[in-house]
Amino acid sequence: MPSAPKEMRPSRSLPLSFISMPSMPSGGTALMSAINLRSGRLVQTARLTTCAPAAPQVNKATAPSSACLADASSVNAAPSTLTPNRLLTISAAARARSSVREVRTTFAPSPASIPAARMPTGPVPAPTTTRWPRTSIALTILATPVAAVPRHGRITAQLCFDYQGHRGWWAQGPTAVLVEGAGGRVLLQRDLAAEGDAMARLHALGIESLGSGGVFGIPGPQPQQAWLEWADEGFAVLRDAGFDLTTDAALDGWIARAPEIAVRLDAQSGDEATSPWFALSLGVEIDGRRHDILPWLPDLIAAAAAQPPDPATGLPTLPPHVFLQAPGGQGFVRLPTQALRPWMAALLELVGERAHDFTQGSLKLSRLEALRTSAVLGEGVVWEGADALRALARQLQGRAALPEVPVPPGVQASLRPYQQQGLNWLQFLRAHGLAGILADDMGLGKTLQTLAHIQVEKDAGRLTAPALVIAPVSLMGNWRREAERFCPGLRSLVLHGKDRHAVAHAMSEYDLVIAPYSLLQRDRERWLAAQWHLVVLDEAQNIKNASTHAAQVAASLQARHRLCLSGTP
């Protein structure tokens, strides 16, 4: 008869792991229970997982796997103190779909040798199995209210790991996790390499963790642009990265596509050919309904300003499409940018300090602003109204020939082809109420072209007030001589020196008045009180500093038309 186990009394309290299990002749599962004995027999303890029938020829033990359910203190005892009851525990190695890899024989004292008071009572714990299932990576795309996550945009992703139906996010948790399954509790061995690889793939796409819980997003000031580009393509980039995607139902129908932009310019007063003011409206048609997009322009400019500038133009770059929040805040409208790129500079200038003007359905533009806007709009735009203004824009861009202006008989000179073209252009500016800069090189006849232009105005009966020429003192004599030589029918008056006051009162009776820049400020009241048909600034770079008195007076002159001449513009 075997001798009783040798009793060892420790000098301090030691924990004792006690194993309680049902009778399992055909194998089963046991779960350890731990009790603390301050005195008693020390027996060898082990972590316990799945159990199987004993094999009679197994006679050596291996160390337990590190991924067991719970830890217990192991204390060595001499074999002679242990009873011969034998249980075989089997632990699988930490790799997918493995067979038995580790075998250990564990001895436990005979129940008969343990006092009843120390025996655990109550129901047997539920079975626990250990699994290393194949891992799949699940990514759920969520629509998040703007107020909830204002910094990270309107879409976030919830990452979790699916172990054959058991989904979760454990971050820096243990390598093994206990979950409740339909067949009982399951101890899952996590595939840390696969989980780390999934997070690395998100990081490569610019998606970062937003904190705890497995929530990911794109940090930065404009993250929704990237999310919406992916959403517009069905999140193909994430599927291609190996994620099992689930999208929030709130994302259905989030993006509406606008195939083209409709632009309308309406003259606000008079004939559109001469109207000084226009109303600009922009719209897109979605599902048969027109939506004004003018209120979106500040957001569009802000989105563009966040992009790196184009090295060639210095203007902000735009992706092929931008996504602007739809009216009412429900979803987004995908707006093509091909038509917007050519007039980005005009938009930047229009927005400037006028962002408050964009809250209405239309924007009031001056004739020059309307002309510039219509001139730079590209393809993909549907035009409505302002036919004359758009025709003017085409002529200014050289896409339409300017009308030929006959040289009047009063001009005693034959114009060269480029001078004839200059005369055509000056008359074109006058006809459309525009100012301009004639910037031919020195010696190419800017004076002759200007005098011919004034002669045309006189012969047409439009010169009802004098034309004023402001020039450097050194050029005043040249203006008078060429006027007498090429246009003898023009009555000219030079105002200079002390005797100018004696004749200045009669300057309205002349066709051409010539004066130096130095008198602009000195005779300020005289110039500002007069009405001028045309003001010509020769060598106009003299007033390039807008803060000078001469520049301020020149800008305040009352004139129907304005013209600058400069060989060095």
Coordinates of C-alpha atoms in Angstrom, one line a residue:
M1 CA 0.0 0.0 0.0
P2 CA 1.5 3.3 -0.9
S3 CA 2.8 5.5 1.9
A4 CA 1.1 8.8 2.8
P5 CA 2.5 11.9 1.1
K6 CA 5.2 13.6 2.9
E7 CA 3.9 16.7 4.6
M8 CA 5.9 19.9 4.1
R9 CA 5.1 23.0 6.2
P10 CA 6.3 26.2 4.6
S11 CA 7.7 29.1 6.6
R12 CA 5.4 31.5 4.8
S13 CA 2.1 31.5 3.0
L14 CA 2.2 30.0 -0.5
P15 CA -0.6 29.8 -3.0
L16 CA -1.7 26.4 -4.0
S17 CA -3.4 25.7 -7.4
F18 CA -6.0 23.0 -7.0
I19 CA -7.5 21.1 -10.0
S20 CA -11.1 20.1 -10.0
M21 CA -12.5 18.1 -12.9
P22 CA -15.3 15.7 -13.8
S23 CA -14.7 12.1 -14.6
M24 CA -13.6 12.0 -18.2
P25 CA -12.9 8.5 -19.4
S26 CA -13.1 9.7 -23.0
G27 CA -11.4 13.0 -22.6
G28 CA -12.9 16.4 -21.8
T29 CA -12.0 19.8 -20.4
A30 CA -11.0 21.0 -17.0
L31 CA -10.6 24.5 -15.5
M32 CA -8.2 25.2 -12.7
S33 CA -9.5 26.7 -9.4
A34 CA -6.9 28.3 -7.1
I35 CA -7.1 28.3 -3.3
N36 CA -4.7 29.6 -0.8
L37 CA -3.5 27.3 1.9
R38 CA -1.4 28.6 4.7
S39 CA -0.5 25.1 5.8
G40 CA -0.7 21.9 3.9
R41 CA 0.9 19.6 1.5
L42 CA 2.8 21.1 -1.4
V43 CA 2.0 19.4 -4.7
Q44 CA 3.2 20.1 -8.3
T45 CA 0.8 22.5 -10.0
A46 CA 0.3 23.3 -13.7
R47 CA -1.9 25.3 -16.1
L48 CA -4.6 23.2 -17.5
T49 CA -6.4 23.4 -20.8
T50 CA -7.9 20.6 -22.9
C51 CA -7.7 17.1 -21.4
A52 CA -7.5 13.7 -23.1
P53 CA -7.3 10.1 -21.8
A54 CA -4.0 9.0 -20.4
A55 CA -1.6 7.3 -22.7
P56 CA 0.2 4.5 -20.8
Q57 CA 3.5 5.0 -22.4
V58 CA 3.9 8.7 -21.9
N59 CA 6.5 9.2 -19.2
K60 CA 8.0 12.6 -19.6
A61 CA 6.6 16.2 -19.2
T62 CA 7.2 19.4 -21.0
A63 CA 6.7 23.0 -19.8
P64 CA 3.2 24.4 -20.3
S65 CA 2.3 26.8 -23.1
S66 CA 2.6 30.5 -22.2
A67 CA -0.9 31.2 -23.6
C68 CA -2.9 29.4 -20.9
L69 CA -5.9 30.6 -19.1
A70 CA -4.4 31.5 -15.7
D71 CA -1.1 31.4 -13.9
A72 CA -0.3 29.3 -10.9
S73 CA 2.8 29.0 -8.7
S74 CA 4.8 25.8 -9.4
V75 CA 6.5 24.2 -6.4
N76 CA 8.6 21.0 -6.8
A77 CA 8.0 18.0 -4.6
A78 CA 9.8 14.7 -4.5
P79 CA 8.0 12.0 -6.6
S80 CA 7.7 9.8 -3.5
T81 CA 5.3 12.2 -1.9
L82 CA 2.8 12.1 -4.8
T83 CA 0.1 9.7 -5.3
P84 CA 0.0 7.7 -8.6
N85 CA -3.2 9.3 -10.0
R86 CA -2.3 10.4 -13.5
L87 CA -3.9 12.9 -15.9
L88 CA -2.7 13.8 -19.4
T89 CA -3.0 17.4 -20.4
I90 CA -2.5 18.5 -24.0
S91 CA -1.6 22.0 -25.2
A92 CA -1.4 23.0 -28.8
A93 CA 1.5 25.1 -30.1
A94 CA 0.7 28.8 -31.0
R95 CA 0.2 28.4 -34.7
A96 CA -2.9 28.1 -36.9
R97 CA -4.5 24.7 -37.5
S98 CA -1.9 22.8 -35.4
S99 CA -2.1 19.3 -34.1
V100 CA -0.9 18.3 -30.6
R101 CA 2.6 19.8 -30.1
E102 CA 3.2 19.6 -26.3
V103 CA 2.5 16.7 -24.0
R104 CA 2.9 16.9 -20.2
T105 CA 2.1 14.3 -17.4
T106 CA 0.8 16.0 -14.3
F107 CA 0.4 14.3 -11.0
A108 CA -2.3 15.3 -8.4
P109 CA -2.9 13.9 -4.9
S110 CA -5.6 11.2 -4.5
P111 CA -8.9 12.8 -3.5
A112 CA -9.0 10.3 -0.6
S113 CA -5.8 11.7 0.9
I114 CA -7.2 15.3 1.1
P115 CA -9.5 16.3 3.9
A116 CA -13.1 16.9 2.8
A117 CA -12.9 20.5 4.1
R118 CA -10.3 21.3 1.6
M119 CA -12.1 19.8 -1.3
P120 CA -13.8 22.5 -3.6
T121 CA -17.5 22.3 -3.8
G122 CA -20.2 23.6 -6.1
P123 CA -20.8 23.2 -9.8
V124 CA -18.0 22.2 -12.1
P125 CA -16.8 25.3 -14.2
A126 CA -17.9 25.5 -17.8
P127 CA -15.6 23.9 -20.3
T128 CA -12.9 26.0 -21.9
T129 CA -11.2 25.2 -25.2
T130 CA -8.2 26.8 -26.7
R131 CA -8.3 27.7 -30.4
W132 CA -6.0 29.3 -32.9
P133 CA -8.4 30.0 -35.7
R134 CA -7.6 31.7 -39.0
T135 CA -7.7 35.5 -38.6
S136 CA -9.7 37.9 -40.9
I137 CA -9.5 41.7 -40.6
A138 CA -12.8 43.5 -40.4
L139 CA -13.2 47.2 -41.1
T140 CA -16.5 49.0 -40.6
I141 CA -16.9 52.5 -42.2
L142 CA -19.0 54.8 -40.1
A143 CA -20.7 58.1 -40.8
T144 CA -19.8 60.3 -37.9
P145 CA -21.6 63.6 -37.2
V146 CA -19.4 66.6 -37.7
A147 CA -19.9 67.9 -34.2
A148 CA -18.9 64.5 -32.7
V149 CA -15.4 64.4 -34.4
P150 CA -14.8 67.9 -35.8
R151 CA -11.1 67.4 -36.2
H152 CA -11.1 64.2 -38.0
G153 CA -13.8 64.7 -40.6
R154 CA -17.2 63.1 -41.2
I155 CA -16.2 59.5 -41.7
T156 CA -14.3 57.1 -39.4
A157 CA -13.4 53.4 -39.5
Q158 CA -13.9 50.8 -36.7
L159 CA -11.2 48.1 -36.9
C160 CA -11.7 44.7 -35.3
F161 CA -10.3 41.3 -35.8
D162 CA -12.5 38.3 -36.6
Y163 CA -11.4 34.9 -35.3
Q164 CA -13.9 32.6 -36.9
G165 CA -16.9 34.6 -35.8
H166 CA -15.4 36.0 -32.6
R167 CA -14.8 39.7 -33.3
G168 CA -13.0 42.2 -31.1
W169 CA -10.4 44.8 -30.6
W170 CA -7.9 44.1 -27.9
A171 CA -5.1 46.7 -28.7
Q172 CA -2.2 46.0 -26.3
G173 CA -4.1 43.3 -24.4
P174 CA -2.9 39.8 -23.6
T175 CA -1.9 37.3 -26.3
A176 CA -4.8 35.1 -25.3
V177 CA -8.3 36.3 -24.6
L178 CA -11.2 34.5 -23.1
V179 CA -14.5 35.0 -25.0
E180 CA -18.0 33.5 -24.6
G181 CA -19.1 31.4 -27.5
A182 CA -22.2 29.4 -28.3
G183 CA -20.5 26.2 -27.2
G184 CA -19.0 27.7 -24.0
R185 CA -16.0 29.8 -23.2
V186 CA -13.2 29.9 -25.8
L187 CA -9.7 30.9 -25.2
L188 CA -8.5 32.6 -28.3
Q189 CA -4.8 32.8 -29.2
R190 CA -4.4 36.2 -31.0
D191 CA -2.4 36.4 -34.2
L192 CA -0.4 39.5 -33.3
A193 CA 1.5 39.6 -36.5
A194 CA -1.7 39.7 -38.6
E195 CA -3.2 42.4 -36.3
G196 CA 0.0 44.5 -36.5
D197 CA 0.1 44.1 -40.3
A198 CA -3.5 45.4 -40.6
M199 CA -2.7 48.5 -38.6
A200 CA 0.4 49.1 -40.7
R201 CA -1.7 48.9 -43.9
L202 CA -4.0 51.6 -42.5
H203 CA -1.1 53.7 -41.6
A204 CA 0.3 53.4 -45.1
L205 CA -3.0 54.9 -46.4
G206 CA -2.8 57.8 -44.0
I207 CA -5.3 56.4 -41.5
E208 CA -4.3 56.7 -37.9
S209 CA -5.8 55.6 -34.6
L210 CA -8.0 58.3 -33.0
G211 CA -7.7 56.8 -29.5
S212 CA -9.1 53.7 -27.8
G213 CA -11.6 51.3 -29.1
G214 CA -10.1 50.7 -32.5
V215 CA -11.5 53.9 -34.1
F216 CA -9.4 55.2 -37.0
G217 CA -9.5 58.3 -39.0
I218 CA -7.4 60.7 -41.1
P219 CA -5.9 63.5 -39.1
G220 CA -5.5 67.0 -40.6
P221 CA -7.6 70.0 -41.6
Q222 CA -9.2 68.5 -44.7
P223 CA -9.5 64.7 -44.0
Q224 CA -13.0 64.3 -45.5
Q225 CA -11.7 64.8 -49.1
A226 CA -9.8 61.6 -49.0
W227 CA -12.6 59.7 -47.3
L228 CA -15.1 60.9 -49.9
E229 CA -12.9 60.1 -52.8
W230 CA -12.7 56.5 -51.5
A231 CA -16.4 56.5 -50.8
D232 CA -17.1 57.6 -54.4
E233 CA -15.1 54.6 -55.6
G234 CA -16.8 52.2 -53.2
F235 CA -13.8 52.1 -50.9
A236 CA -12.0 50.0 -53.4
V237 CA -8.6 51.1 -52.0
L238 CA -9.5 49.5 -48.6
R239 CA -10.9 46.3 -50.2
D240 CA -7.7 46.0 -52.2
A241 CA -5.7 46.4 -49.0
G242 CA -7.3 43.2 -47.7
F243 CA -10.0 44.5 -45.4
D244 CA -13.4 42.9 -45.0
L245 CA -15.5 46.0 -45.3
T246 CA -18.9 46.8 -43.8
T247 CA -20.3 50.3 -44.5
D248 CA -22.7 52.2 -42.3
A249 CA -26.2 52.5 -43.9
A250 CA -26.0 56.2 -43.3
L251 CA -23.4 56.4 -46.1
D252 CA -25.9 55.1 -48.7
G253 CA -26.6 57.9 -51.2
W254 CA -24.1 60.3 -49.5
I255 CA -22.5 61.4 -52.7
A256 CA -24.4 63.0 -55.6
R257 CA -22.6 63.6 -58.9
A258 CA -22.9 66.9 -60.8
P259 CA -21.8 66.3 -64.4
E260 CA -21.4 70.0 -65.2
I261 CA -21.6 73.5 -63.9
A262 CA -24.2 76.1 -65.2
V263 CA -23.0 79.7 -65.1
R264 CA -25.4 82.6 -65.6
L265 CA -24.5 86.3 -66.0
D266 CA -27.3 88.8 -66.1
A267 CA -27.0 92.5 -66.7
Q268 CA -28.5 94.4 -63.8
S269 CA -29.1 97.7 -65.7
G270 CA -29.3 98.8 -69.3
D271 CA -28.0 96.9 -72.3
E272 CA -25.6 94.1 -71.4
A273 CA -23.1 95.5 -73.9
T274 CA -22.7 98.6 -71.8
S275 CA -24.1 97.6 -68.4
P276 CA -21.6 98.4 -65.5
W277 CA -23.0 95.7 -63.2
F278 CA -23.8 92.0 -63.6
A279 CA -25.2 89.2 -61.4
L280 CA -23.3 86.0 -61.4
S281 CA -25.0 82.7 -60.4
L282 CA -23.5 79.2 -60.4
G283 CA -25.6 76.0 -60.2
V284 CA -25.5 72.3 -60.7
E285 CA -28.4 70.0 -61.7
I286 CA -28.9 66.9 -59.5
D287 CA -31.8 64.6 -60.1
G288 CA -33.6 67.2 -62.2
R289 CA -33.3 69.9 -59.6
R290 CA -31.0 73.0 -59.8
H291 CA -28.8 73.8 -56.8
D292 CA -27.0 77.1 -56.3
I293 CA -23.3 76.5 -55.5
L294 CA -22.3 80.1 -55.1
P295 CA -22.5 79.8 -51.3
W296 CA -20.0 76.9 -51.5
L297 CA -17.3 78.9 -53.1
P298 CA -15.5 80.0 -49.9
D299 CA -15.3 76.4 -48.9
L300 CA -14.1 75.5 -52.3
I301 CA -11.4 78.2 -52.1
A302 CA -10.5 77.0 -48.6
A303 CA -10.1 73.4 -49.8
A304 CA -8.0 74.6 -52.7
A305 CA -5.8 76.8 -50.4
A306 CA -5.0 73.7 -48.4
Q307 CA -3.5 72.0 -51.4
P308 CA 0.2 72.6 -52.5
P309 CA 0.5 75.3 -55.2
D310 CA 1.1 74.5 -58.8
P311 CA 4.8 75.3 -59.5
A312 CA 3.9 76.7 -63.0
T313 CA 1.1 79.1 -62.0
G314 CA 1.6 79.5 -58.3
L315 CA -2.2 78.8 -57.8
P316 CA -3.6 76.1 -55.6
T317 CA -4.0 72.8 -57.2
L318 CA -7.3 70.9 -57.2
P319 CA -8.1 67.2 -57.4
P320 CA -10.2 66.1 -60.4
H321 CA -13.3 66.4 -58.1
V322 CA -14.1 68.2 -54.9
F323 CA -16.9 67.2 -52.5
L324 CA -19.0 70.0 -51.1
Q325 CA -21.6 69.6 -48.5
A326 CA -25.1 69.4 -50.0
P327 CA -27.8 71.9 -49.1
G328 CA -29.4 70.9 -45.9
G329 CA -26.2 69.1 -44.7
Q330 CA -27.2 65.7 -45.9
G331 CA -24.4 64.1 -47.9
F332 CA -22.1 65.7 -50.5
V333 CA -22.1 66.8 -54.1
R334 CA -19.2 65.7 -56.2
L335 CA -18.2 68.8 -58.3
P336 CA -15.9 68.5 -61.3
T337 CA -13.0 70.9 -61.1
Q338 CA -11.9 70.9 -64.7
A339 CA -14.1 73.9 -65.4
L340 CA -13.0 75.7 -62.3
R341 CA -9.3 75.5 -62.7
P342 CA -8.9 78.2 -65.3
W343 CA -10.7 80.8 -63.2
M344 CA -9.2 79.8 -59.9
A345 CA -7.2 83.1 -59.8
A346 CA -10.4 85.1 -60.5
L347 CA -12.2 83.1 -57.8
L348 CA -9.5 83.8 -55.3
E349 CA -9.7 87.5 -56.1
L350 CA -13.5 87.6 -56.0
V351 CA -13.7 85.8 -52.7
G352 CA -11.0 87.9 -51.0
E353 CA -12.8 90.1 -48.5
R354 CA -16.2 89.5 -50.1
A355 CA -16.9 86.1 -48.6
H356 CA -20.1 87.5 -47.0
D357 CA -21.4 88.3 -50.5
F358 CA -21.5 84.6 -51.4
T359 CA -24.3 83.8 -49.0
Q360 CA -27.0 84.8 -51.6
G361 CA -28.0 83.1 -54.8
S362 CA -26.0 85.5 -57.0
L363 CA -23.0 87.8 -56.7
K364 CA -22.9 91.3 -57.9
L365 CA -19.9 91.9 -60.3
S366 CA -18.5 95.0 -61.9
R367 CA -18.2 94.9 -65.6
L368 CA -14.5 94.2 -65.4
E369 CA -15.0 91.4 -62.9
A370 CA -17.7 89.9 -65.1
L371 CA -15.5 90.2 -68.1
R372 CA -12.6 88.5 -66.4
T373 CA -14.8 85.7 -65.1
S374 CA -16.3 85.0 -68.4
A375 CA -12.9 85.2 -70.1
V376 CA -11.2 82.5 -68.0
L377 CA -14.0 79.9 -67.6
G378 CA -13.0 76.7 -69.3
E379 CA -14.7 73.7 -70.9
G380 CA -17.5 71.9 -69.1
V381 CA -19.4 75.0 -68.3
V382 CA -23.0 75.7 -69.5
W383 CA -23.4 79.4 -70.2
E384 CA -26.6 81.3 -69.8
G385 CA -27.0 85.0 -70.7
A386 CA -24.4 87.7 -71.2
D387 CA -23.9 86.8 -74.9
A388 CA -22.4 90.2 -75.7
L389 CA -20.0 90.0 -72.7
R390 CA -18.8 86.6 -73.7
A391 CA -18.3 87.7 -77.3
L392 CA -16.2 90.6 -75.8
A393 CA -14.1 88.1 -73.8
R394 CA -13.4 86.1 -76.9
Q395 CA -12.2 89.2 -78.7
L396 CA -10.0 90.2 -75.8
Q397 CA -8.4 86.8 -75.8
G398 CA -7.7 87.0 -79.6
R399 CA -10.1 84.2 -80.4
A400 CA -12.2 86.6 -82.5
A401 CA -11.0 89.2 -85.0
L402 CA -11.4 92.9 -84.0
P403 CA -13.5 95.1 -86.4
E404 CA -11.3 97.0 -88.9
V405 CA -11.4 100.7 -88.3
P406 CA -10.9 102.9 -91.4
V407 CA -8.2 105.5 -90.9
P408 CA -10.0 108.9 -91.0
P409 CA -9.0 111.4 -93.8
G410 CA -7.9 113.8 -91.1
V411 CA -4.9 111.6 -90.2
Q412 CA -2.0 112.6 -92.5
A413 CA -0.1 109.3 -92.3
S414 CA -0.2 105.7 -93.5
L415 CA -0.4 103.3 -90.6
R416 CA 1.7 100.2 -90.6
P417 CA -0.2 96.9 -90.0
Y418 CA 0.6 96.7 -86.3
Q419 CA -0.4 100.4 -85.9
Q420 CA -3.7 99.7 -87.7
Q421 CA -4.2 96.8 -85.3
G422 CA -3.5 99.2 -82.4
L423 CA -6.1 101.6 -83.7
N424 CA -8.6 98.7 -84.0
W425 CA -7.9 97.7 -80.4
L426 CA -8.3 101.3 -79.0
Q427 CA -11.6 101.6 -80.7
F428 CA -12.6 98.2 -79.4
L429 CA -11.9 99.3 -75.8
R430 CA -13.9 102.5 -76.3
A431 CA -16.8 100.6 -77.7
H432 CA -17.0 98.3 -74.7
G433 CA -16.3 100.9 -72.0
L434 CA -12.9 99.5 -71.1
A435 CA -9.6 101.0 -70.2
G436 CA -6.3 99.7 -71.5
I437 CA -2.5 99.9 -71.8
L438 CA -0.9 100.4 -75.2
A439 CA 2.6 98.9 -74.5
D440 CA 4.4 99.0 -77.9
D441 CA 8.2 99.4 -77.7
M442 CA 9.6 102.9 -77.8
G443 CA 9.7 104.3 -81.4
L444 CA 6.9 102.2 -82.7
G445 CA 4.3 105.0 -82.9
K446 CA 2.2 104.9 -79.8
T447 CA 1.7 108.7 -80.1
L448 CA 0.5 108.4 -83.7
Q449 CA -1.9 105.5 -82.9
T450 CA -3.4 107.6 -80.0
L451 CA -3.8 110.7 -82.1
A452 CA -5.5 108.6 -84.8
H453 CA -7.9 107.3 -82.2
I454 CA -8.7 110.8 -81.0
Q455 CA -9.3 111.9 -84.6
V456 CA -11.7 108.9 -85.1
E457 CA -13.7 110.1 -82.0
K458 CA -13.9 113.6 -83.3
D459 CA -15.0 112.6 -86.8
A460 CA -17.7 110.3 -85.2
G461 CA -19.0 113.2 -83.1
R462 CA -18.2 111.6 -79.8
L463 CA -15.4 114.0 -78.8
T464 CA -17.8 116.3 -76.9
A465 CA -15.2 117.0 -74.2
P466 CA -11.4 117.4 -74.6
A467 CA -8.9 114.6 -74.5
L468 CA -6.3 115.2 -71.8
V469 CA -2.7 114.0 -72.3
I470 CA -0.5 113.9 -69.2
A471 CA 3.2 113.4 -70.2
P472 CA 6.7 114.1 -68.8
V473 CA 7.9 117.6 -69.6
S474 CA 10.4 116.3 -72.0
L475 CA 7.7 114.7 -74.2
M476 CA 5.2 117.6 -74.2
G477 CA 6.8 119.3 -77.2
N478 CA 6.8 116.0 -79.2
W479 CA 3.0 115.6 -78.6
R480 CA 2.3 119.1 -79.9
R481 CA 4.5 118.7 -83.0
E482 CA 3.1 115.3 -83.9
A483 CA -0.5 116.5 -83.4
E484 CA 0.2 119.4 -85.8
R485 CA 1.9 117.1 -88.3
F486 CA -0.4 114.0 -88.4
C487 CA -3.7 115.4 -87.2
P488 CA -3.8 119.1 -88.1
G489 CA -7.5 119.2 -87.6
L490 CA -7.2 118.6 -83.9
R491 CA -7.1 121.9 -81.9
S492 CA -4.4 121.4 -79.2
L493 CA -3.5 123.4 -76.1
V494 CA -0.3 123.0 -74.0
L495 CA -0.6 124.0 -70.3
H496 CA 2.8 124.7 -68.8
G497 CA 4.6 127.5 -67.1
K498 CA 3.3 130.6 -65.4
D499 CA 1.1 131.8 -68.3
R500 CA -1.0 128.6 -68.2
H501 CA -3.6 130.3 -65.9
A502 CA -4.4 132.9 -68.6
V503 CA -5.5 130.3 -71.1
A504 CA -6.7 127.4 -68.8
H505 CA -10.2 128.8 -68.6
A506 CA -10.7 128.1 -72.3
M507 CA -9.4 124.5 -72.4
S508 CA -12.9 123.1 -72.9
E509 CA -12.9 124.6 -76.4
Y510 CA -9.9 122.5 -77.5
D511 CA -9.8 118.9 -78.7
L512 CA -6.5 118.0 -77.1
V513 CA -5.0 119.4 -73.8
I514 CA -1.4 118.5 -73.0
A515 CA 0.0 119.0 -69.5
P516 CA 3.0 117.6 -67.4
Y517 CA 2.7 115.2 -64.4
S518 CA 4.0 118.0 -62.1
L519 CA 0.8 120.0 -62.5
L520 CA -1.5 117.2 -61.5
Q521 CA -1.2 118.0 -57.8
R522 CA -0.5 121.7 -58.3
D523 CA -3.6 122.4 -60.4
R524 CA -5.6 119.6 -58.7
E525 CA -8.9 121.6 -58.5
R526 CA -8.8 122.6 -62.2
W527 CA -8.3 119.0 -63.4
L528 CA -10.9 117.5 -61.1
A529 CA -13.6 120.1 -62.0
A530 CA -13.3 119.4 -65.8
Q531 CA -15.0 116.7 -67.8
W532 CA -12.8 114.7 -70.1
H533 CA -13.7 112.4 -73.0
L534 CA -10.4 110.6 -72.8
V535 CA -7.4 110.7 -70.4
V536 CA -4.1 109.5 -71.7
L537 CA -1.1 108.9 -69.4
D538 CA 2.1 108.8 -71.4
E539 CA 5.0 107.0 -69.7
A540 CA 2.4 105.8 -67.2
Q541 CA 5.0 104.2 -65.0
N542 CA 5.4 107.7 -63.5
I543 CA 2.4 107.0 -61.3
K544 CA 3.1 103.3 -60.4
N545 CA 3.3 104.4 -56.8
A546 CA -0.4 104.7 -56.0
S547 CA 0.3 106.6 -52.8
T548 CA 1.6 109.7 -54.6
H549 CA -0.5 112.8 -55.0
A550 CA -0.2 112.7 -58.8
A551 CA -1.4 109.1 -58.9
Q552 CA -4.4 109.9 -56.7
V553 CA -5.4 112.9 -58.8
A554 CA -5.0 110.8 -62.0
A555 CA -7.3 108.2 -60.6
S556 CA -9.9 110.8 -59.6
L557 CA -10.2 112.5 -63.0
Q558 CA -13.7 112.4 -64.5
A559 CA -13.3 110.7 -67.9
R560 CA -15.3 108.4 -70.1
H561 CA -12.3 106.4 -71.2
R562 CA -8.7 105.9 -69.9
L563 CA -5.6 104.9 -71.7
C564 CA -2.0 104.3 -70.5
L565 CA 1.0 104.4 -72.8
S566 CA 4.3 102.8 -71.8
G567 CA 7.2 101.2 -73.4
T568 CA 8.2 99.5 -70.1
P569 CA 4.9 98.3 -68.6

